[in-house]
PDB file of C-alpha atoms in Angstrom:
ATOM      1  CA  MET A   1      19.860 -18.054  32.863  1.00  0.00           C
ATOM      2  CA  ASN A   2      17.107 -18.579  35.356  1.00  0.00           C
ATOM      3  CA  ALA A   3      13.257 -18.321  35.457  1.00  0.00           C
ATOM      4  CA  ASN A   4      13.334 -14.570  35.179  1.00  0.00           C
ATOM      5  CA  SER A   5      15.411 -14.527  31.977  1.00  0.00           C
ATOM      6  CA  GLU A   6      13.890 -13.390  28.755  1.00  0.00           C
ATOM      7  CA  PRO A   7      12.158 -16.417  26.913  1.00  0.00           C
ATOM      8  CA  ARG A   8      14.175 -15.643  23.774  1.00  0.00           C
ATOM      9  CA  ALA A   9      17.142 -13.287  23.223  1.00  0.00           C
ATOM     10  CA  SER A  10      20.503 -12.963  21.411  1.00  0.00           C
ATOM     11  CA  ILE A  11      23.896 -12.141  22.889  1.00  0.00           C
ATOM     12  CA  GLU A  12      26.697 -10.841  20.685  1.00  0.00           C
ATOM     13  CA  SER A  13      30.066 -12.070  21.391  1.00  0.00           C
ATOM     14  CA  GLY A  14      32.841 -11.002  18.965  1.00  0.00           C
ATOM     15  CA  LYS A  15      32.005 -12.337  15.391  1.00  0.00           C
ATOM     16  CA  TYR A  16      29.544 -14.736  16.799  1.00  0.00           C
ATOM     17  CA  THR A  17      25.967 -14.418  18.191  1.00  0.00           C
ATOM     18  CA  ILE A  18      24.340 -16.756  20.610  1.00  0.00           C
ATOM     19  CA  HIS A  19      20.614 -17.062  20.306  1.00  0.00           C
ATOM     20  CA  TYR A  20      18.765 -18.756  22.912  1.00  0.00           C
ATOM     21  CA  LEU A  21      15.113 -20.082  23.375  1.00  0.00           C
ATOM     22  CA  ILE A  22      13.604 -21.057  26.919  1.00  0.00           C
ATOM     23  CA  SER A  23      10.728 -23.255  26.774  1.00  0.00           C
ATOM     24  CA  HIS A  24       9.024 -25.498  29.227  1.00  0.00           C
ATOM     25  CA  GLY A  25      12.009 -25.604  31.435  1.00  0.00           C
ATOM     26  CA  PHE A  26      14.442 -26.253  28.673  1.00  0.00           C
ATOM     27  CA  VAL A  27      17.071 -23.994  27.092  1.00  0.00           C
ATOM     28  CA  TYR A  28      17.811 -24.226  23.389  1.00  0.00           C
ATOM     29  CA  PHE A  29      20.681 -22.230  21.935  1.00  0.00           C
ATOM     30  CA  CYS A  30      22.598 -22.014  18.862  1.00  0.00           C
ATOM     31  CA  ILE A  31      25.813 -20.074  17.998  1.00  0.00           C
ATOM     32  CA  CYS A  32      25.765 -18.446  14.610  1.00  0.00           C
ATOM     33  CA  ASP A  33      28.034 -16.089  12.807  1.00  0.00           C
ATOM     34  CA  HIS A  34      27.197 -12.505  13.370  1.00  0.00           C
ATOM     35  CA  SER A  35      25.692 -12.122   9.772  1.00  0.00           C
ATOM     36  CA  TYR A  36      23.334 -14.955  10.061  1.00  0.00           C
ATOM     37  CA  PRO A  37      19.729 -13.694  10.157  1.00  0.00           C
ATOM     38  CA  ARG A  38      18.214 -13.593  13.678  1.00  0.00           C
ATOM     39  CA  LYS A  39      14.807 -14.723  12.509  1.00  0.00           C
ATOM     40  CA  LEU A  40      16.152 -17.660  10.898  1.00  0.00           C
ATOM     41  CA  ALA A  41      17.999 -18.613  14.107  1.00  0.00           C
ATOM     42  CA  PHE A  42      14.916 -18.468  16.114  1.00  0.00           C
ATOM     43  CA  SER A  43      12.980 -20.400  13.520  1.00  0.00           C
ATOM     44  CA  TYR A  44      15.597 -23.180  13.791  1.00  0.00           C
ATOM     45  CA  LEU A  45      15.282 -23.095  17.590  1.00  0.00           C
ATOM     46  CA  GLU A  46      11.512 -23.101  17.593  1.00  0.00           C
ATOM     47  CA  GLU A  47      11.775 -26.140  15.245  1.00  0.00           C
ATOM     48  CA  ILE A  48      14.096 -27.945  17.614  1.00  0.00           C
ATOM     49  CA  ASN A  49      11.729 -27.037  20.521  1.00  0.00           C
ATOM     50  CA  ASN A  50       8.572 -28.249  18.737  1.00  0.00           C
ATOM     51  CA  GLU A  51      10.079 -31.621  17.755  1.00  0.00           C
ATOM     52  CA  PHE A  52      11.713 -32.159  21.283  1.00  0.00           C
ATOM     53  CA  ASP A  53       8.290 -31.306  23.003  1.00  0.00           C
ATOM     54  CA  GLN A  54       6.543 -33.758  20.427  1.00  0.00           C
ATOM     55  CA  SER A  55       8.913 -36.482  21.024  1.00  0.00           C
ATOM     56  CA  TYR A  56       9.723 -36.384  24.528  1.00  0.00           C
ATOM     57  CA  GLY A  57       7.508 -33.770  26.280  1.00  0.00           C
ATOM     58  CA  GLN A  58       7.572 -33.793  30.110  1.00  0.00           C
ATOM     59  CA  GLU A  59       9.296 -37.232  29.994  1.00  0.00           C
ATOM     60  CA  ALA A  60      12.605 -35.466  29.722  1.00  0.00           C
ATOM     61  CA  LEU A  61      12.052 -33.573  33.135  1.00  0.00           C
ATOM     62  CA  LYS A  62      11.733 -37.027  35.088  1.00  0.00           C
ATOM     63  CA  PRO A  63      14.421 -37.603  37.582  1.00  0.00           C
ATOM     64  CA  GLY A  64      16.795 -40.649  36.953  1.00  0.00           C
ATOM     65  CA  ILE A  65      17.015 -40.075  33.054  1.00  0.00           C
ATOM     66  CA  ARG A  66      20.008 -41.601  31.599  1.00  0.00           C
ATOM     67  CA  PRO A  67      22.549 -39.020  30.120  1.00  0.00           C
ATOM     68  CA  PHE A  68      22.356 -40.441  26.598  1.00  0.00           C
ATOM     69  CA  ALA A  69      18.651 -41.124  26.633  1.00  0.00           C
ATOM     70  CA  PHE A  70      18.007 -38.509  23.828  1.00  0.00           C
ATOM     71  CA  ILE A  71      20.926 -39.597  21.466  1.00  0.00           C
ATOM     72  CA  GLN A  72      18.509 -40.462  18.691  1.00  0.00           C
ATOM     73  CA  PHE A  73      17.251 -36.727  18.829  1.00  0.00           C
ATOM     74  CA  ASP A  74      20.841 -35.792  17.540  1.00  0.00           C
ATOM     75  CA  ASN A  75      19.819 -37.201  14.082  1.00  0.00           C
ATOM     76  CA  PHE A  76      16.891 -34.777  13.948  1.00  0.00           C
ATOM     77  CA  MET A  77      19.054 -31.943  15.078  1.00  0.00           C
ATOM     78  CA  GLN A  78      21.743 -32.711  12.329  1.00  0.00           C
ATOM     79  CA  LYS A  79      19.090 -32.905   9.653  1.00  0.00           C
ATOM     80  CA  THR A  80      17.521 -29.634  10.705  1.00  0.00           C
ATOM     81  CA  LYS A  81      21.037 -27.800  11.099  1.00  0.00           C
ATOM     82  CA  ARG A  82      21.894 -28.899   7.385  1.00  0.00           C
ATOM     83  CA  VAL A  83      18.566 -27.323   6.333  1.00  0.00           C
ATOM     84  CA  TYR A  84      19.241 -24.119   8.089  1.00  0.00           C
ATOM     85  CA  GLN A  85      23.002 -23.834   7.516  1.00  0.00           C
ATOM     86  CA  ASP A  86      22.713 -22.130   4.238  1.00  0.00           C
ATOM     87  CA  SER A  87      20.717 -18.919   4.925  1.00  0.00           C
ATOM     88  CA  ARG A  88      20.104 -18.522   1.275  1.00  0.00           C
ATOM     89  CA  ALA A  89      18.402 -21.883   0.895  1.00  0.00           C
ATOM     90  CA  THR A  90      15.182 -21.894  -0.740  1.00  0.00           C
ATOM     91  CA  ALA A  91      13.195 -23.313   2.027  1.00  0.00           C
ATOM     92  CA  ASN A  92      14.602 -20.779   4.474  1.00  0.00           C
ATOM     93  CA  LEU A  93      14.043 -17.918   2.155  1.00  0.00           C
ATOM     94  CA  ASP A  94      10.460 -19.283   1.821  1.00  0.00           C
ATOM     95  CA  ARG A  95      10.204 -19.456   5.691  1.00  0.00           C
ATOM     96  CA  LEU A  96      11.457 -15.914   5.920  1.00  0.00           C
ATOM     97  CA  ASN A  97       9.253 -14.590   3.043  1.00  0.00           C
ATOM     98  CA  SER A  98       6.227 -16.025   4.679  1.00  0.00           C
ATOM     99  CA  GLU A  99       6.982 -14.383   7.993  1.00  0.00           C
ATOM    100  CA  LEU A 100       7.665 -11.145   6.067  1.00  0.00           C
ATOM    101  CA  GLN A 101       4.381 -11.517   4.507  1.00  0.00           C
ATOM    102  CA  ASP A 102       2.686 -12.005   7.829  1.00  0.00           C
ATOM    103  CA  VAL A 103       4.438  -8.786   9.095  1.00  0.00           C
ATOM    104  CA  THR A 104       3.386  -6.866   5.958  1.00  0.00           C
ATOM    105  CA  LYS A 105      -0.301  -7.975   6.324  1.00  0.00           C
ATOM    106  CA  VAL A 106      -0.158  -6.681   9.897  1.00  0.00           C
ATOM    107  CA  MET A 107       1.348  -3.411   8.951  1.00  0.00           C
ATOM    108  CA  THR A 108      -1.051  -3.044   6.043  1.00  0.00           C
ATOM    109  CA  LYS A 109      -4.046  -3.572   8.480  1.00  0.00           C
ATOM    110  CA  ASN A 110      -2.471  -1.007  10.994  1.00  0.00           C
ATOM    111  CA  ILE A 111      -2.085   1.539   8.199  1.00  0.00           C
ATOM    112  CA  GLU A 112      -5.529   1.035   6.904  1.00  0.00           C
ATOM    113  CA  ASP A 113      -6.857   1.307  10.664  1.00  0.00           C
ATOM    114  CA  LEU A 114      -4.819   4.572  10.888  1.00  0.00           C
ATOM    115  CA  ILE A 115      -6.161   5.899   7.568  1.00  0.00           C
ATOM    116  CA  TYR A 116      -9.742   4.928   8.654  1.00  0.00           C
ATOM    117  CA  ARG A 117      -9.060   6.961  12.046  1.00  0.00           C
ATOM    118  CA  GLY A 118      -7.658   9.760  10.013  1.00  0.00           C
ATOM    119  CA  ASP A 119     -10.967   9.791   7.816  1.00  0.00           C
ATOM    120  CA  SER A 120     -12.925   9.637  10.967  1.00  0.00           C
ATOM    121  CA  LEU A 121     -10.861  12.556  12.531  1.00  0.00           C
ATOM    122  CA  ASP A 122     -11.407  14.624   9.424  1.00  0.00           C
ATOM    123  CA  LYS A 123     -15.225  13.885   9.380  1.00  0.00           C
ATOM    124  CA  MET A 124     -15.319  15.135  13.151  1.00  0.00           C
ATOM    125  CA  SER A 125     -13.380  17.955  12.313  1.00  0.00           C
ATOM    126  CA  ASP A 126     -15.645  18.793   9.603  1.00  0.00           C
ATOM    127  CA  MET A 127     -18.657  18.415  11.840  1.00  0.00           C
ATOM    128  CA  SER A 128     -17.146  20.470  14.437  1.00  0.00           C
ATOM    129  CA  SER A 129     -16.453  23.260  12.133  1.00  0.00           C
ATOM    130  CA  SER A 130     -20.017  22.998  10.696  1.00  0.00           C
ATOM    131  CA  LEU A 131     -21.382  23.042  14.368  1.00  0.00           C
ATOM    132  CA  ARG A 132     -19.317  26.162  15.112  1.00  0.00           C
ATOM    133  CA  MET A 133     -20.541  27.961  12.015  1.00  0.00           C
ATOM    134  CA  GLU A 134     -24.050  26.862  12.959  1.00  0.00           C
ATOM    135  CA  SER A 135     -23.789  28.139  16.497  1.00  0.00           C
ATOM    136  CA  LYS A 136     -22.585  31.482  15.295  1.00  0.00           C
ATOM    137  CA  LYS A 137     -25.532  31.711  13.025  1.00  0.00           C
ATOM    138  CA  TYR A 138     -27.760  30.900  15.853  1.00  0.00           C
ATOM    139  CA  ARG A 139     -26.108  33.533  18.079  1.00  0.00           C
ATOM    140  CA  LYS A 140     -26.631  36.152  15.346  1.00  0.00           C
ATOM    141  CA  ALA A 141     -30.264  35.102  14.892  1.00  0.00           C
ATOM    142  CA  ALA A 142     -30.756  35.063  18.750  1.00  0.00           C
ATOM    143  CA  ARG A 143     -29.277  38.755  18.901  1.00  0.00           C
ATOM    144  CA  ARG A 144     -31.411  39.868  16.056  1.00  0.00           C
ATOM    145  CA  ILE A 145     -34.550  38.393  17.650  1.00  0.00           C
ATOM    146  CA  ASN A 146     -33.762  40.069  20.873  1.00  0.00           C
ATOM    147  CA  LEU A 147     -33.332  43.358  19.417  1.00  0.00           C
ATOM    148  CA  GLU A 148     -36.468  43.065  17.387  1.00  0.00           C
ATOM    149  CA  ALA A 149     -38.512  42.036  20.751  1.00  0.00           C
ATOM    150  CA  MET A 150     -36.822  44.899  22.514  1.00  0.00           C
ATOM    151  CA  ILE A 151     -37.834  47.290  19.690  1.00  0.00           C
ATOM    152  CA  LYS A 152     -41.397  45.962  19.770  1.00  0.00           C
ATOM    153  CA  GLN A 153     -41.508  46.356  23.515  1.00  0.00           C
ATOM    154  CA  TYR A 154     -40.025  49.687  23.736  1.00  0.00           C
ATOM    155  CA  ILE A 155     -41.258  51.426  20.566  1.00  0.00           C
ATOM    156  CA  PRO A 156     -44.629  52.333  21.778  1.00  0.00           C
ATOM    157  CA  VAL A 157     -43.183  54.001  25.062  1.00  0.00           C
ATOM    158  CA  VAL A 158     -40.487  55.752  22.910  1.00  0.00           C
ATOM    159  CA  GLY A 159     -43.020  56.853  20.374  1.00  0.00           C
ATOM    160  CA  VAL A 160     -45.256  58.325  23.170  1.00  0.00           C
ATOM    161  CA  GLY A 161     -42.296  60.003  24.740  1.00  0.00           C
ATOM    162  CA  ILE A 162     -41.239  61.665  21.499  1.00  0.00           C
ATOM    163  CA  ILE A 163     -44.895  62.735  20.666  1.00  0.00           C
ATOM    164  CA  PHE A 164     -45.037  64.172  24.513  1.00  0.00           C
ATOM    165  CA  LEU A 165     -41.623  66.006  23.918  1.00  0.00           C
ATOM    166  CA  PHE A 166     -42.770  67.403  20.640  1.00  0.00           C
ATOM    167  CA  LEU A 167     -46.092  68.645  22.140  1.00  0.00           C
ATOM    168  CA  ILE A 168     -44.159  70.202  24.851  1.00  0.00           C
ATOM    169  CA  TRP A 169     -41.940  71.818  22.381  1.00  0.00           C
ATOM    170  CA  TRP A 170     -44.797  73.002  20.341  1.00  0.00           C
ATOM    171  CA  MET A 171     -46.589  74.538  23.422  1.00  0.00           C
ATOM    172  CA  PHE A 172     -43.777  76.345  25.189  1.00  0.00           C
ATOM    173  CA  LEU A 173     -41.184  77.123  22.637  1.00  0.00           C
ATOM    174  CA  ARG A 174     -43.229  78.267  19.659  1.00  0.00           C
TER     175      ARG A 174
END
């Protein structure tokens, strides 16, 4: 593991899974049965990380630290491990349930947004259909008006031409 590693990941190895969390230069890891819930393992690692940061912070990075300077932290780790050991424990189920509720809220909001966008798209589709129909009506009306204008413009000329032809026919072919 180095600075370019994923900050949290799981590595499967046979019937065990190694979960690790990298935070502020420290690597926290736990080895669990393959069936142990991933979210619960990371919840455990985050709790250990938060407590360690709160208790020791950057003091742990100082050079010259004695090897057993953090031995009292083992008590917290053991207590936390007992809480997380039974994946069916009520507290753990509550934690997972609250995370699931958060995910459900986010998914519900996303679905509502999609439905709203769908409604907006339906409205836009209806408006574009209406606009298309109106433009067809306008085109028909414009053609009719142009035809009427052309008739009004040329009817006197055509009328005079027909009268002239009738007079010629009347005079010469009679």
